[in-house]
XYZ file of C-alpha atoms in Angstrom:
333
model
C 74.556 99.359 106.633
C 70.817 98.244 104.936
C 72.932 98.952 104.316
C 73.594 98.691 101.865
C 74.723 100.099 104.353
C 78.491 100.299 103.856
C 79.277 103.367 105.891
C 83.000 103.372 106.636
C 83.299 103.509 110.396
C 87.013 104.110 110.881
C 88.013 106.911 113.213
C 89.222 110.201 111.738
C 92.978 110.378 111.373
C 93.413 106.617 111.044
C 95.885 105.378 108.457
C 95.543 102.709 105.820
C 97.154 99.452 106.837
C 99.967 98.645 104.396
C 100.012 95.404 102.475
C 101.978 92.812 104.403
C 105.582 92.795 103.179
C 105.600 88.988 102.978
C 103.127 88.982 100.060
C 104.614 87.318 97.002
C 105.446 90.152 94.526
C 104.513 88.065 91.477
C 101.187 86.981 92.937
C 100.451 90.533 94.007
C 101.283 91.902 90.553
C 99.042 89.297 88.909
C 96.229 90.136 91.342
C 96.560 93.868 90.698
C 96.488 93.248 86.938
C 93.296 91.189 87.175
C 91.575 93.823 89.291
C 92.695 96.603 86.932
C 91.221 94.595 84.037
C 87.874 94.452 85.903
C 88.004 90.683 86.383
C 86.154 89.162 89.307
C 88.219 87.706 92.133
C 86.731 84.412 93.319
C 87.037 82.673 96.722
C 89.690 80.169 95.626
C 91.816 82.810 93.886
C 94.891 84.197 95.568
C 94.322 87.610 97.161
C 96.341 89.897 99.453
C 95.497 89.480 103.112
C 94.607 93.176 103.349
C 92.063 92.713 100.534
C 90.532 89.741 102.363
C 90.343 91.674 105.649
C 88.848 94.765 104.021
C 86.159 92.734 102.300
C 85.381 90.721 105.424
C 84.937 93.949 107.388
C 82.795 95.608 104.732
C 80.578 92.640 103.817
C 79.995 91.556 107.413
C 79.192 95.146 108.386
C 76.752 95.285 105.485
C 75.145 92.026 106.656
C 74.872 93.274 110.235
C 73.205 96.442 108.956
C 70.558 94.472 107.078
C 69.737 92.400 110.159
C 69.725 95.275 112.657
C 67.759 97.301 110.105
C 64.828 94.934 110.558
C 64.288 96.224 114.104
C 63.007 99.803 113.590
C 60.580 98.702 110.870
C 59.520 95.402 112.412
C 58.335 97.432 115.377
C 55.662 99.013 113.132
C 54.240 95.927 111.402
C 51.364 95.552 113.872
C 50.753 99.318 113.912
C 50.708 99.987 110.170
C 47.634 102.050 109.196
C 46.118 99.504 106.794
C 46.276 95.857 105.807
C 48.036 96.862 102.578
C 50.723 98.729 104.515
C 51.161 95.782 106.869
C 51.678 93.401 103.951
C 54.188 95.725 102.274
C 56.164 96.281 105.465
C 56.152 92.589 106.338
C 57.516 91.751 102.886
C 60.175 94.418 103.232
C 61.399 93.171 106.617
C 61.503 89.647 105.198
C 63.620 90.944 102.300
C 66.091 92.489 104.743
C 66.538 89.131 106.459
C 67.288 87.589 103.079
C 69.826 90.299 102.303
C 71.621 89.567 105.559
C 71.696 85.875 104.657
C 73.172 86.509 101.177
C 75.833 88.763 102.638
C 76.824 86.483 105.506
C 77.211 83.714 102.942
C 79.411 85.957 100.779
C 81.558 86.917 103.767
C 81.961 83.257 104.770
C 83.670 82.563 101.431
C 86.524 84.748 102.710
C 87.231 82.348 105.567
C 85.350 83.878 108.505
C 82.516 81.859 110.013
C 79.078 83.299 110.607
C 79.432 82.565 114.303
C 82.566 84.702 114.437
C 80.830 87.555 112.644
C 77.789 87.421 114.938
C 80.024 87.303 118.026
C 81.881 90.381 116.770
C 78.564 92.217 116.362
C 77.272 91.263 119.801
C 80.553 92.139 121.514
C 80.730 95.536 119.851
C 83.865 94.746 117.821
C 81.916 94.934 114.550
C 79.744 97.875 113.554
C 76.586 98.351 111.530
C 75.178 101.398 109.775
C 74.754 104.339 112.125
C 71.311 105.082 110.674
C 69.699 102.299 112.703
C 70.617 103.904 116.009
C 67.840 106.459 115.520
C 64.251 105.807 116.712
C 61.105 105.500 114.596
C 58.622 107.745 116.384
C 55.671 107.810 113.960
C 54.386 105.989 110.878
C 55.885 108.793 108.790
C 59.319 107.592 109.921
C 58.705 104.295 108.133
C 57.891 106.193 104.938
C 60.992 108.351 105.397
C 63.196 105.305 105.921
C 61.916 103.737 102.733
C 62.428 106.922 100.750
C 65.643 108.297 102.253
C 67.483 105.435 103.947
C 66.808 102.891 101.224
C 67.464 105.599 98.639
C 70.894 106.209 100.158
C 71.431 102.454 100.358
C 70.723 102.051 96.641
C 73.148 104.858 95.846
C 75.804 102.939 97.781
C 74.870 99.508 96.501
C 74.416 99.888 92.762
C 78.184 100.371 92.182
C 78.805 97.266 94.293
C 77.290 95.150 91.526
C 80.634 95.846 89.834
C 82.810 95.353 92.905
C 85.879 93.211 92.274
C 84.900 90.315 94.558
C 82.601 87.994 92.645
C 80.366 86.613 95.447
C 79.715 90.118 96.762
C 78.935 91.541 93.322
C 76.510 88.721 92.499
C 74.717 89.018 95.850
C 74.192 92.711 95.195
C 72.230 92.137 91.978
C 69.194 90.788 93.790
C 69.680 93.068 96.787
C 69.560 96.153 94.542
C 66.387 94.994 92.809
C 64.633 94.523 96.132
C 65.973 97.761 97.604
C 64.545 99.609 94.604
C 61.123 98.277 95.567
C 61.681 99.394 99.158
C 62.587 102.904 98.070
C 59.541 103.165 95.817
C 57.128 101.995 98.495
C 58.637 104.477 100.950
C 58.270 107.352 98.528
C 54.710 106.301 97.706
C 53.836 106.260 101.410
C 55.437 109.668 101.879
C 53.470 110.984 98.891
C 50.194 109.996 100.544
C 51.187 111.688 103.790
C 52.445 114.838 102.065
C 49.147 115.124 100.156
C 46.954 114.170 103.090
C 45.521 116.153 105.972
C 47.462 119.069 107.499
C 48.399 116.779 110.393
C 49.683 114.102 108.020
C 51.757 116.658 106.115
C 53.226 117.905 109.409
C 54.141 114.296 110.251
C 55.820 113.910 106.862
C 57.838 117.123 107.293
C 58.823 116.203 110.846
C 60.066 112.770 109.765
C 61.927 114.342 106.841
C 63.583 116.823 109.199
C 64.807 114.051 111.486
C 66.007 111.605 108.822
C 67.624 113.936 106.284
C 70.961 114.453 108.016
C 71.380 110.863 109.276
C 70.728 109.730 105.691
C 73.600 111.921 104.457
C 75.797 110.395 107.173
C 75.160 106.933 105.709
C 77.812 107.551 103.061
C 80.497 107.706 105.708
C 83.020 110.344 106.698
C 84.304 112.949 104.233
C 86.882 111.635 101.804
C 89.774 113.305 103.597
C 88.877 111.377 106.773
C 88.075 108.073 105.084
C 91.254 105.997 105.468
C 90.031 102.985 103.513
C 88.728 104.748 100.414
C 91.956 105.079 98.408
C 92.865 101.404 98.678
C 89.279 100.255 98.160
C 89.110 102.290 94.941
C 92.426 100.876 93.757
C 91.193 97.336 94.317
C 87.781 98.118 92.783
C 86.043 97.204 96.036
C 84.486 100.649 95.828
C 83.813 102.476 92.583
C 83.060 105.965 93.893
C 84.085 107.956 96.946
C 81.871 108.794 99.922
C 81.536 112.434 98.910
C 80.741 111.595 95.276
C 77.930 109.274 96.329
C 76.618 111.770 98.890
C 76.473 114.488 96.223
C 74.551 112.213 93.853
C 72.062 111.401 96.601
C 71.428 115.079 97.359
C 71.032 115.950 93.680
C 68.457 113.195 93.150
C 66.545 113.579 96.411
C 66.045 117.360 96.570
C 63.776 117.453 93.464
C 61.780 114.558 94.955
C 61.244 116.589 98.137
C 60.166 119.601 96.080
C 57.618 117.456 94.250
C 56.192 116.394 97.606
C 56.018 119.994 98.789
C 58.437 119.289 101.630
C 61.193 121.642 102.751
C 64.735 120.290 102.914
C 65.946 121.044 106.478
C 69.110 122.787 105.304
C 69.172 126.600 105.055
C 72.457 126.427 103.119
C 71.023 124.275 100.333
C 71.215 125.955 96.931
C 71.694 124.997 93.293
C 75.231 125.478 91.974
C 75.016 126.016 88.232
C 78.783 125.721 87.782
C 79.010 122.194 89.150
C 75.548 121.127 88.035
C 74.546 120.066 91.527
C 73.449 121.327 94.916
C 75.638 122.923 97.548
C 74.555 121.846 101.006
C 75.413 122.505 104.628
C 78.039 120.823 106.765
C 77.100 117.537 108.400
C 77.425 117.348 112.175
C 80.411 115.016 112.231
C 80.562 115.049 116.027
C 77.104 113.476 116.030
C 78.201 110.988 113.365
C 81.180 109.738 115.353
C 79.167 109.698 118.571
C 76.627 107.395 116.928
C 79.497 105.268 115.564
C 80.673 104.918 119.174
C 77.252 103.422 119.955
C 76.026 106.635 121.580
C 73.019 106.942 119.262
C 69.531 107.496 120.742
C 68.604 103.797 120.644
C 72.000 102.127 120.122
C 71.843 100.178 123.373
C 68.278 99.099 122.634
C 69.246 97.815 119.179
C 72.193 95.667 120.244
C 70.302 94.386 123.300
C 67.466 93.247 121.039
C 69.935 91.419 118.782
C 71.642 89.657 121.688
C 68.343 88.604 123.224
C 67.042 87.292 119.893
C 70.238 85.266 119.431
C 69.940 83.733 122.911
C 66.195 83.166 123.002
C 66.117 81.550 119.563
C 69.094 79.263 120.067
C 66.685 76.313 120.003
C 65.894 77.045 116.345
C 69.571 76.813 115.366
C 70.018 73.695 117.454
C 66.963 72.030 115.894
C 68.136 72.914 112.389
C 71.619 71.531 113.127
C 70.153 68.316 114.541
C 67.903 67.902 111.504
C 70.831 68.401 109.135
C 72.997 65.927 111.072
C 70.207 63.343 110.906
C 69.756 63.938 107.170
C 73.447 63.463 106.507
C 73.529 60.339 108.642
C 70.698 58.801 106.646
C 72.311 59.776 103.358
C 75.561 58.111 104.401
C 73.850 54.907 105.537
């Protein structure tokens, strides 16, 4: 979530929260008309409270995913196989930090402070993309993340450049450009492994096997169990459903795997001429919801690392705040 990682993390069977009955009917009608006309909603514009809450949840979750997503890759910067790979990975992790910053800023325009969002993450009230609760065991995992995870992220994020909330849409323009670079470098790294020694090709296939299904989970639960989708589509927060995006990802990624000479770890995968796309096996939704519940292989490790970083680096925030206060004091003098 990355991240983009906008996996919807609501529990199956949940219901959409209705719009508060106290909303002014005229204001609501005007809002609906603007959204239907594909106009951007800006921070000072009137918006339904449910729209504000949905966006705050989605954008903050996206921001959390970008920040937590730095952890599995940052762990490999010092162990990258060459100076070139180190430089690429370092730049990528730096990009993810920037994406988190853009998104926190966008979420703040909805009236929630960054401190509140961070507290919600650390307390477990807020979620991030489930994909980051899986470990990176070999260098091939870093290539697979770039190819598959960032590929799924792009599939999610490109439509968000046309989302109805202006600050979010504008933030996504740069994010998508940088994520495209991340996906390309991941695929290029996987290409080298897949065309390398037998051991390197085995590493590539092993990483592909482990990251394929979690990547499909990134699009969220199936549409029938996605309680927020209908309203998000109506308000143009989302442009396509979870299942539509997942299908597009499969259709684009399978030919890439074939080019690499890798086998998709799905015995049910087959081309469906009638629909012009691939049929694929059922995702393990029990695993998906278990990871959402923070039961993923390294979920505890991830959130512990975030909490410790927040505490240990408090002096940086304090120094920055003191510097800004001093600057303002001098400017006012």
